[in-house]
Short mmCIF file of C-alpha atoms and ligand atoms in Angstrom, two decimals:
data_model
loop_
_atom_site.label_atom_id
_atom_site.label_comp_id
_atom_site.label_asym_id
_atom_site.label_seq_id
_atom_site.Cartn_x
_atom_site.Cartn_y
_atom_site.Cartn_z
CA MET A 232 120.52 290.19 1.31
CA GLU A 233 124.14 290.92 2.06
CA ARG A 234 124.82 290.79 5.79
CA GLN A 235 125.31 294.27 7.21
CA THR A 236 128.28 293.26 9.34
CA THR A 237 130.39 292.81 6.22
CA GLN A 238 130.05 296.48 5.26
CA LEU A 239 132.99 298.81 5.85
CA CYS A 240 130.77 301.32 7.67
CA ASP A 241 129.98 298.69 10.31
CA ARG A 242 133.63 298.24 11.24
CA ASN A 243 135.36 300.19 13.96
CA ALA A 244 137.97 302.89 13.45
CA MET A 245 140.98 300.89 14.63
CA GLU A 246 140.14 298.03 12.25
CA LEU A 247 139.70 300.41 9.33
CA SER A 248 142.89 302.23 10.22
CA GLY A 249 144.77 298.92 9.99
CA MET A 250 143.13 298.06 6.67
CA LEU A 251 144.07 301.47 5.24
CA ARG A 252 147.67 301.03 6.37
CA ARG A 253 147.91 297.58 4.77
CA GLY A 254 146.37 298.88 1.56
CA ASP A 255 143.39 296.51 1.90
CA VAL A 256 140.98 299.36 1.42
CA SER A 257 141.01 303.03 0.40
CA ALA A 258 139.63 306.01 2.31
CA ARG A 259 137.38 306.63 -0.69
CA GLU A 260 135.85 303.16 -0.34
CA ILE A 261 135.23 303.69 3.37
CA THR A 262 133.65 307.08 2.67
CA GLU A 263 131.47 305.54 -0.06
CA SER A 264 130.28 302.90 2.36
CA VAL A 265 129.37 305.51 4.97
CA PHE A 266 127.46 307.66 2.48
CA LYS A 267 125.68 304.61 1.08
CA ARG A 268 124.45 303.90 4.60
CA ILE A 269 123.40 307.53 4.94
CA ASP A 270 121.40 307.21 1.70
CA GLU A 271 119.71 304.10 3.08
CA ARG A 272 118.97 305.15 6.65
CA GLU A 273 119.25 308.90 7.20
CA LYS A 274 115.66 309.58 6.13
CA SER A 275 114.38 307.53 9.03
CA ILE A 276 117.11 308.29 11.64
CA ASN A 277 117.78 312.01 11.04
CA ALA A 278 121.21 311.98 12.68
CA PHE A 279 122.52 314.94 10.67
CA VAL A 280 121.65 318.59 10.28
CA THR A 281 124.16 318.88 7.42
CA THR A 282 126.10 316.25 5.49
CA THR A 283 129.34 317.29 3.78
CA ARG A 284 129.57 314.68 1.02
CA GLU A 285 131.61 316.69 -1.45
CA THR A 286 134.34 317.79 0.95
CA ALA A 287 134.35 314.31 2.49
CA PHE A 288 135.39 312.72 -0.78
CA LYS A 289 138.06 315.41 -1.28
CA GLN A 290 139.42 314.69 2.20
CA ALA A 291 139.27 310.94 1.52
CA ASP A 292 141.27 311.35 -1.70
CA LEU A 293 143.84 313.44 0.16
CA ALA A 294 144.13 310.66 2.73
CA ASP A 295 144.59 308.05 0.00
CA GLU A 296 147.31 310.24 -1.51
CA LYS A 297 149.11 310.23 1.86
CA PHE A 298 148.89 306.44 2.07
CA ARG A 299 150.31 306.17 -1.45
CA ARG A 300 153.24 308.38 -0.44
CA GLY A 301 153.76 306.45 2.79
CA GLY A 302 155.63 307.57 5.91
CA ASP A 303 154.31 308.30 9.37
CA ILE A 304 150.54 308.68 9.03
CA PRO A 305 148.20 309.44 11.98
CA LEU A 306 145.73 306.69 12.94
CA LEU A 307 142.74 308.92 12.23
CA THR A 308 143.73 309.53 8.61
CA GLY A 309 140.95 308.50 6.23
CA ILE A 310 138.47 307.73 9.02
CA PRO A 311 134.98 309.27 8.75
CA VAL A 312 134.02 311.46 11.70
CA ALA A 313 130.71 313.23 12.41
CA VAL A 314 130.77 316.43 14.45
CA LYS A 315 128.02 317.76 16.72
CA ASP A 316 126.48 320.92 15.32
CA ILE A 317 127.56 322.91 18.38
CA LEU A 318 131.23 322.94 17.32
CA CYS A 319 132.28 325.72 15.00
CA THR A 320 133.35 324.52 11.57
CA LYS A 321 134.80 327.16 9.26
CA GLY A 322 132.65 327.67 6.18
CA ILE A 323 130.16 324.99 7.27
CA LYS A 324 126.81 325.87 8.81
CA THR A 325 126.72 325.46 12.60
CA THR A 326 123.14 325.66 13.87
CA CYS A 327 123.19 324.35 17.46
CA GLY A 328 119.79 322.89 16.56
CA SER A 329 118.37 326.41 16.89
CA ARG A 330 116.45 328.75 14.65
CA ILE A 331 118.55 331.59 15.97
CA LEU A 332 121.67 330.07 14.35
CA GLU A 333 119.91 328.43 11.42
CA ASP A 334 122.11 330.17 8.84
CA PHE A 335 125.22 330.77 10.94
CA VAL A 336 128.47 329.96 9.12
CA PRO A 337 131.50 330.27 11.44
CA THR A 338 134.67 331.94 10.27
CA TYR A 339 136.91 329.66 12.33
CA ASP A 340 137.25 326.04 13.48
CA ALA A 341 136.84 324.73 17.02
CA THR A 342 140.19 323.44 18.29
CA ALA A 343 138.94 319.85 18.69
CA PHE A 344 137.66 319.88 15.12
CA GLN A 345 140.86 321.48 13.83
CA ARG A 346 142.85 318.72 15.51
CA ILE A 347 140.87 315.89 13.88
CA LEU A 348 141.25 317.60 10.50
CA ASP A 349 144.99 317.92 11.05
CA ALA A 350 145.06 314.20 11.82
CA GLY A 351 143.54 313.52 8.39
CA ALA A 352 139.98 312.58 9.39
CA VAL A 353 137.13 312.79 6.89
CA LEU A 354 134.21 315.00 8.00
CA VAL A 355 130.89 313.28 7.25
CA GLY A 356 128.71 316.13 8.49
CA LYS A 357 127.27 318.04 11.43
CA THR A 358 125.03 316.07 13.75
CA ASN A 359 121.63 316.82 15.19
CA MET A 360 121.24 317.84 18.82
CA ASP A 361 118.91 319.36 21.37
CA GLU A 362 118.92 323.13 20.92
CA PHE A 363 122.14 324.50 22.51
CA GLY A 364 122.61 321.11 24.20
CA MET A 365 119.50 321.50 26.32
CA GLY A 366 117.69 318.20 26.48
CA SER A 367 118.06 314.47 26.89
CA SER A 368 116.35 313.17 23.77
CA THR A 369 117.35 315.22 20.67
CA GLU A 370 113.73 316.20 20.28
CA ASN A 371 114.38 319.91 20.98
CA SER A 372 115.88 320.60 17.56
CA ILE A 373 114.88 322.86 14.71
CA ALA A 374 115.89 319.94 12.46
CA GLY A 375 113.34 317.58 14.04
CA PRO A 376 114.05 314.61 16.33
CA THR A 377 116.76 312.00 15.82
CA ARG A 378 115.46 308.46 16.07
CA ASN A 379 117.18 305.57 17.80
CA PRO A 380 118.70 303.21 15.20
CA ASN A 381 117.82 300.27 17.48
CA ASP A 382 114.13 301.21 17.49
CA LEU A 383 112.85 304.04 15.32
CA ASP A 384 109.92 304.76 17.63
CA ARG A 385 112.30 305.62 20.46
CA VAL A 386 114.61 308.55 21.15
CA ALA A 387 118.36 308.42 20.55
CA GLY A 388 119.05 310.24 23.81
CA GLY A 389 120.52 313.70 24.00
CA SER A 390 121.76 316.16 23.57
CA SER A 391 124.40 314.53 21.28
CA GLY A 392 121.75 312.11 19.93
CA GLY A 393 122.76 312.70 16.32
CA SER A 394 126.41 311.81 17.00
CA ALA A 395 125.54 308.61 18.88
CA ALA A 396 122.92 307.55 16.32
CA ALA A 397 125.34 308.18 13.45
CA VAL A 398 127.99 305.87 14.96
CA SER A 399 125.41 303.27 15.96
CA SER A 400 123.89 303.10 12.47
CA GLY A 401 127.15 303.14 10.51
CA GLU A 402 126.38 306.61 9.14
CA SER A 403 129.77 307.54 10.61
CA ILE A 404 132.64 305.62 12.18
CA LEU A 405 133.44 308.11 14.94
CA ALA A 406 131.82 311.25 16.29
CA LEU A 407 132.47 314.26 18.47
CA GLY A 408 129.83 315.19 21.01
CA THR A 409 129.65 317.53 23.97
CA ASP A 410 128.67 316.71 27.54
CA THR A 411 127.39 319.33 29.97
CA GLY A 412 125.34 316.97 32.10
CA GLY A 413 125.56 313.65 30.28
CA SER A 414 125.11 314.45 26.61
CA VAL A 415 127.91 312.20 25.38
CA ARG A 416 127.29 309.31 27.79
CA GLN A 417 123.51 309.16 27.83
CA PRO A 418 122.91 309.01 24.04
CA SER A 419 125.81 306.56 23.77
CA ALA A 420 124.02 304.33 26.28
CA PHE A 421 120.69 304.67 24.46
CA CYS A 422 122.20 303.92 21.04
CA GLY A 423 124.49 301.07 22.17
CA VAL A 424 127.83 302.75 21.44
CA THR A 425 130.80 303.89 23.57
CA GLY A 426 131.26 307.50 24.63
CA ILE A 427 133.78 309.23 26.85
CA LYS A 428 133.50 312.60 28.58
CA PRO A 429 137.02 313.59 29.59
CA THR A 430 138.01 315.55 32.69
CA TYR A 431 136.98 319.23 32.57
CA GLY A 432 139.94 321.00 30.97
CA ARG A 433 141.34 317.97 29.14
CA VAL A 434 139.91 319.06 25.78
CA SER A 435 139.85 322.69 24.65
CA ARG A 436 136.41 324.29 24.52
CA TYR A 437 137.57 326.88 22.00
CA GLY A 438 134.94 327.06 19.26
CA LEU A 439 132.39 325.09 21.28
CA ILE A 440 129.28 327.26 21.48
CA ALA A 441 128.81 327.65 25.22
CA TYR A 442 125.84 326.25 27.12
CA ALA A 443 127.18 326.14 30.71
CA SER A 444 130.86 326.99 30.59
CA SER A 445 131.89 325.45 33.92
CA LEU A 446 130.34 322.10 32.92
CA ASP A 447 130.75 321.82 29.12
CA GLN A 448 133.31 319.35 27.82
CA ILE A 449 133.88 317.82 24.39
CA GLY A 450 133.90 314.03 24.20
CA ALA A 451 134.39 311.18 21.76
CA ILE A 452 131.91 308.55 20.56
CA GLY A 453 132.92 305.31 18.85
CA LYS A 454 131.94 301.66 18.63
CA THR A 455 134.68 300.56 21.03
CA VAL A 456 136.86 301.76 23.89
CA VAL A 457 139.92 301.67 21.61
CA ASP A 458 138.17 303.97 19.16
CA CYS A 459 137.41 306.47 21.93
CA ALA A 460 141.03 306.37 23.09
CA MET A 461 142.23 306.93 19.55
CA MET A 462 140.06 310.03 19.20
CA LEU A 463 140.96 311.29 22.69
CA ASN A 464 144.64 311.12 21.73
CA VAL A 465 143.92 313.58 18.94
CA ILE A 466 141.54 316.07 20.58
CA SER A 467 143.06 316.42 24.05
CA GLY A 468 145.94 318.62 25.12
CA HIS A 469 146.53 322.18 26.18
CA ASP A 470 145.23 325.03 24.03
CA PRO A 471 146.19 328.65 24.77
CA LEU A 472 142.91 329.73 23.11
CA ASP A 473 140.89 328.31 26.05
CA THR A 474 141.91 329.65 29.45
CA THR A 475 140.28 326.68 31.20
CA SER A 476 142.20 324.18 29.11
CA ALA A 477 144.51 322.37 31.51
CA ASN A 478 148.23 322.50 30.92
CA VAL A 479 148.84 318.93 32.05
CA GLU A 480 150.83 316.10 30.58
CA LYS A 481 148.99 314.22 27.88
CA PRO A 482 149.44 310.46 28.01
CA ASP A 483 149.07 308.08 25.08
CA PHE A 484 145.58 306.84 25.90
CA LEU A 485 145.99 303.76 23.72
CA LYS A 486 148.79 302.49 25.98
CA SER A 487 146.58 301.82 29.01
CA LEU A 488 144.21 299.54 27.17
CA GLY A 489 145.98 296.21 27.28
CA GLN A 490 146.61 296.12 31.04
CA ASP A 491 144.72 293.67 33.24
CA ILE A 492 142.49 294.68 36.13
CA ASN A 493 144.04 292.60 38.89
CA GLY A 494 143.62 294.41 42.18
CA VAL A 495 141.84 297.41 40.65
CA GLN A 496 139.46 298.80 43.28
CA ILE A 497 136.00 299.48 41.84
CA GLY A 498 133.66 301.57 44.00
CA ILE A 499 129.93 300.90 43.85
CA PRO A 500 127.92 303.84 45.23
CA GLU A 501 124.75 302.65 46.94
CA GLU A 502 122.91 305.88 46.03
CA PHE A 503 123.15 305.04 42.31
CA PHE A 504 121.28 301.77 42.76
CA ALA A 505 118.43 303.10 44.88
CA GLU A 506 114.78 303.61 44.04
CA GLY A 507 113.99 304.78 40.51
CA LEU A 508 116.44 302.51 38.70
CA ASP A 509 114.88 300.13 36.18
CA PRO A 510 115.32 296.61 37.68
CA GLY A 511 116.45 295.18 34.34
CA ILE A 512 119.19 297.81 34.07
CA ARG A 513 120.26 297.18 37.67
CA GLU A 514 120.65 293.50 36.87
CA LYS A 515 122.80 294.18 33.79
CA ILE A 516 125.09 296.58 35.67
CA LEU A 517 125.51 294.15 38.57
CA GLU A 518 126.31 291.36 36.10
CA ALA A 519 129.01 293.55 34.52
CA ILE A 520 130.50 294.33 37.93
CA ALA A 521 130.44 290.63 38.89
CA LEU A 522 132.28 289.74 35.70
CA LEU A 523 135.07 292.21 36.52
CA GLU A 524 135.23 290.94 40.09
CA LYS A 525 135.56 287.37 38.85
CA ASN A 526 138.50 288.48 36.76
CA GLY A 527 140.57 290.10 39.47
CA ALA A 528 139.00 293.46 40.34
CA ASP A 529 138.04 294.27 43.94
CA VAL A 530 134.52 295.56 44.44
CA VAL A 531 134.18 298.13 47.22
CA PRO A 532 130.81 299.46 48.44
CA ILE A 533 131.00 303.25 48.75
CA SER A 534 128.66 306.13 49.51
CA LEU A 535 128.22 309.44 47.71
CA PRO A 536 125.80 310.90 50.24
CA HIS A 537 125.10 314.20 48.49
CA SER A 538 124.01 312.55 45.22
CA PRO A 539 120.31 313.33 45.84
CA TYR A 540 121.16 317.04 45.39
CA ALA A 541 122.92 316.59 42.04
CA ILE A 542 119.95 317.13 39.71
CA GLY A 543 118.81 320.22 41.62
CA ALA A 544 122.28 321.75 41.77
CA TYR A 545 122.95 320.96 38.12
CA TYR A 546 119.76 322.48 36.76
CA LEU A 547 120.29 325.67 38.78
CA ILE A 548 123.95 326.13 37.81
CA ALA A 549 123.49 325.08 34.18
CA THR A 550 120.52 327.39 33.64
CA ALA A 551 122.23 330.30 35.42
CA GLU A 552 125.28 329.99 33.16
CA ALA A 553 123.10 329.46 30.09
CA SER A 554 121.09 332.61 30.76
CA SER A 555 124.32 334.58 30.67
CA ASN A 556 125.93 332.73 27.73
CA LEU A 557 122.85 332.99 25.55
CA ALA A 558 122.59 336.76 26.02
CA ARG A 559 124.88 337.12 23.00
CA PHE A 560 122.16 335.93 20.64
CA ASP A 561 120.36 339.21 20.11
CA GLY A 562 119.83 339.55 16.38
CA VAL A 563 122.80 341.92 16.07
CA LYS A 564 125.91 339.77 16.10
CA TYR A 565 124.74 336.36 14.94
CA GLY A 566 122.31 334.62 12.63
CA PHE A 567 118.61 335.15 12.82
CA ARG A 568 116.96 338.56 13.24
CA SER A 569 113.20 338.95 13.36
CA ALA A 570 111.91 340.41 10.11
CA GLY A 571 108.73 341.76 11.68
CA ASP A 572 107.64 345.36 11.87
CA ILE A 573 110.08 346.73 14.44
CA ALA A 574 110.02 350.14 16.15
CA ASP A 575 113.27 350.16 18.12
CA CYS A 576 116.23 348.18 19.34
CA MET A 577 114.51 346.74 22.40
CA GLU A 578 111.67 345.45 20.30
CA MET A 579 114.15 343.90 17.87
CA TYR A 580 115.94 342.02 20.68
CA HIS A 581 112.64 340.91 22.12
CA LYS A 582 111.11 339.66 18.89
CA THR A 583 114.33 338.01 17.71
CA ARG A 584 114.76 336.05 20.93
CA THR A 585 111.08 335.17 21.19
CA GLU A 586 111.01 333.80 17.65
CA GLY A 587 114.57 332.49 17.52
CA PHE A 588 114.71 330.31 20.65
CA GLY A 589 112.67 327.17 21.24
CA MET A 590 110.47 326.45 24.28
CA GLU A 591 113.04 324.58 26.39
CA VAL A 592 115.76 327.19 25.82
CA LYS A 593 113.38 329.97 26.86
CA ARG A 594 112.34 328.01 29.95
CA ARG A 595 115.99 327.73 30.97
CA ILE A 596 116.85 331.35 30.27
CA MET A 597 113.95 332.35 32.52
CA LEU A 598 114.93 329.93 35.26
CA GLY A 599 118.60 330.95 35.06
CA THR A 600 117.80 334.65 35.13
CA TYR A 601 115.54 334.09 38.12
CA VAL A 602 118.10 332.19 40.22
CA LEU A 603 120.72 334.88 39.57
CA SER A 604 118.46 337.81 40.40
CA ALA A 605 118.87 339.90 43.54
CA GLY A 606 117.02 338.35 46.46
CA TYR A 607 117.10 334.83 45.01
CA TYR A 608 120.82 334.50 44.33
CA ASP A 609 121.67 333.30 47.87
CA ALA A 610 118.70 330.99 48.13
CA TYR A 611 119.24 329.22 44.81
CA TYR A 612 122.46 329.88 42.93
CA LEU A 613 124.74 330.09 45.95
CA LYS A 614 123.06 327.08 47.56
CA ALA A 615 123.57 325.10 44.37
CA GLN A 616 127.27 326.03 44.32
CA LYS A 617 127.58 324.82 47.92
CA ALA A 618 125.91 321.54 46.99
CA ARG A 619 128.35 321.28 44.08
CA THR A 620 131.28 321.56 46.49
CA LEU A 621 129.80 318.83 48.71
CA ILE A 622 129.23 316.54 45.72
CA LYS A 623 132.84 317.03 44.62
CA GLY A 624 133.92 316.33 48.22
CA ASP A 625 132.05 313.01 48.19
CA PHE A 626 134.02 311.90 45.14
CA ASP A 627 137.33 313.08 46.66
CA GLU A 628 136.58 310.96 49.74
CA ALA A 629 135.60 307.91 47.67
CA PHE A 630 138.69 308.15 45.49
CA LYS A 631 140.89 307.82 48.56
CA LYS A 632 139.68 304.21 48.65
CA VAL A 633 138.97 303.25 45.05
CA ASP A 634 140.51 303.57 41.56
CA CYS A 635 137.26 304.03 39.70
CA ILE A 636 133.50 304.00 40.29
CA MET A 637 130.85 302.06 38.42
CA THR A 638 127.21 303.01 37.98
CA PRO A 639 124.39 302.84 35.46
CA VAL A 640 124.31 305.66 32.88
CA THR A 641 120.53 306.05 32.85
CA PRO A 642 117.72 305.00 35.17
CA CYS A 643 115.57 303.91 32.20
CA LEU A 644 115.78 302.38 28.73
CA PRO A 645 115.43 304.58 25.62
CA PHE A 646 111.90 305.97 25.86
CA ALA A 647 109.31 306.57 23.16
CA LEU A 648 109.44 309.72 21.06
CA GLY A 649 107.22 312.35 22.64
CA GLU A 650 106.92 310.44 25.92
CA LYS A 651 108.65 313.03 28.12
CA MET A 652 108.21 316.17 26.03
CA THR A 653 105.28 317.49 28.01
CA ASP A 654 106.95 316.91 31.38
CA PRO A 655 110.32 318.69 31.66
CA LEU A 656 110.99 317.35 35.16
CA GLN A 657 110.71 313.75 33.96
CA MET A 658 113.16 314.63 31.19
CA TYR A 659 115.61 316.19 33.69
CA LEU A 660 115.49 313.07 35.89
CA VAL A 661 116.96 310.97 33.07
CA ASP A 662 120.28 312.73 33.86
CA ILE A 663 120.35 311.56 37.47
CA TYR A 664 123.48 309.39 37.13
CA THR A 665 125.45 311.61 34.76
CA VAL A 666 125.29 315.21 36.05
CA SER A 667 127.40 314.66 39.20
CA LEU A 668 130.47 313.99 37.07
CA ASN A 669 130.12 317.36 35.35
CA LEU A 670 129.57 319.10 38.68
CA ALA A 671 132.79 317.49 39.96
CA GLY A 672 134.66 317.82 36.63
CA LEU A 673 135.41 314.09 36.48
CA PRO A 674 135.99 311.83 33.47
CA GLY A 675 133.36 309.21 32.69
CA MET A 676 132.64 306.69 30.00
CA SER A 677 129.50 304.91 28.91
CA LEU A 678 129.89 301.51 27.34
CA PRO A 679 127.38 298.92 26.19
CA CYS A 680 126.74 296.13 28.69
CA GLY A 681 124.06 294.14 26.92
CA LYS A 682 120.49 294.66 25.82
CA ILE A 683 117.04 294.28 27.29
CA ASP A 684 114.92 292.99 24.42
CA HIS A 685 116.43 295.00 21.59
CA LEU A 686 117.29 298.06 23.69
CA PRO A 687 120.89 298.78 24.76
CA VAL A 688 122.01 299.33 28.37
CA GLY A 689 124.99 301.52 29.30
CA LEU A 690 127.57 300.98 32.05
CA GLN A 691 129.25 304.12 33.42
CA ILE A 692 132.88 304.11 34.60
CA VAL A 693 133.99 307.19 36.54
CA GLY A 694 137.62 308.14 37.10
CA LYS A 695 139.71 310.50 39.20
CA PRO A 696 140.46 313.90 37.65
CA PHE A 697 142.79 313.42 34.65
CA ASP A 698 142.79 309.65 35.09
CA GLU A 699 141.05 308.78 31.83
CA GLU A 700 143.65 306.02 31.54
CA MET A 701 142.04 304.05 34.40
CA VAL A 702 138.57 304.55 32.90
CA LEU A 703 139.76 303.32 29.52
CA ARG A 704 141.76 300.45 30.99
CA VAL A 705 138.80 299.09 32.98
CA GLY A 706 136.46 299.72 30.04
CA ALA A 707 138.70 297.84 27.62
CA ALA A 708 139.03 294.97 30.09
CA TYR A 709 135.26 294.75 30.40
CA GLU A 710 134.88 294.85 26.62
CA ARG A 711 137.29 291.94 26.27
CA LEU A 712 135.53 289.92 28.95
CA ALA A 713 131.96 290.49 27.89
CA VAL A 714 130.26 289.28 24.79
CA VAL A 715 128.68 292.57 23.82
CA SER A 716 126.68 292.95 20.66
CA HIS A 717 127.07 296.41 19.19
N1 LIG B 914 120.27 316.74 29.55
C1 LIG B 914 121.08 317.68 30.21
C2 LIG B 914 120.55 319.07 29.99
O1 LIG B 914 119.57 319.18 29.34
C3 LIG B 914 122.50 317.57 29.75
C4 LIG B 914 122.72 318.16 28.42
C5 LIG B 914 124.14 318.17 28.00
O2 LIG B 914 124.98 317.46 28.55
N2 LIG B 914 124.43 319.04 27.04
O3 LIG B 914 121.06 320.04 30.46
#
């Protein structure tokens, strides 16, 4: 049998970009390799809701035409990219993993998607996800669960499980995901790939179907830190179509990657290594930190004392915002409408939403509506917002002393399919190390730091607001130092 590592679809984006530029390979050949892998593995992994084979080959041929003509060609040209099915793609079904949007075909492109198209990327398809981004395992999807390419009996993580599984299996080279409470970082950790959630406001949310608007952010998934930086260069930057998109200077994220880490101050928050963390994962993270320390970084113990309130605050704020955002799905404006015997408008709304939304989405709409209702608003929603401010304050304090913070991504290894589906609280607790960053709006990256048996472990690097460069720089340094098997 031919060794898989020799296949084009197992290479990273930067490598392929170089090969394309030198004429060693064509975009069509890369696309063929990716779709061959899809033919071999997609049946068992289920990373995609929709694959776009036909348009992919057209885009690949266009890319090859550009290479033939020569000139200044963007790095992403000819590179296959998978896009989470929560980002609007003009003329291509965008389901959000939900029955209520099962047949929804947007009339416009999300800005992030538009930007990768403009850079010449090849769209492989739309990836599977927990319905509206609600979940940590990609089991809450109308399209069925995505399986972890490292172990098909285990989950890929969520909610961007399809995107992470596609990159991990070679069914795509790069992917876009979204991260409201960890959905780029957590599935990246579970699938053994690299994923970055930028600072809130760094990437436009225009065309991203909203889950919790004050937390949602689009991120990049690739095999390496360089690949994430390459994608971030394309998708970030101000967009007048999103009023929360930050009008800040956009650096060249690839530039920070070569720098060493001498004297970089890395904060280690004691609260992220407390009870509940798998001892094997703890060991791997501490090994990674020790390696960086040995190579010039300074390790600084820090405290983020309000961390124990993060999960509670997150699930109150996220559900409150979701209950409002999801009010637009009423059978009138979008997608699915109940076909039952209907007497009046109210009954139509009721039936459509009852039949159109899955269990977890309904649970969250109810919880969110409850915490916003008169009499409970102060006790829950307002309290959660106060906790959010304190959590952000903890990070502000810590960042006076350190340049970045290092933690695990998840408290546990990828779990078995079905294992946490009957216990929502157990599922929510998987997000314990990721949600604080969304509450504080901070950038964070998950990168592979070894395996326990055959299961990948993720290291999280957290940066100051708009300092993705530090996150990428430390990540790239770690990648160089460690012998990590992807
Ligand atoms: N698992 C978290 C949730 O269910 C985060 C999801 C996300 O980041 N979209 O809300």
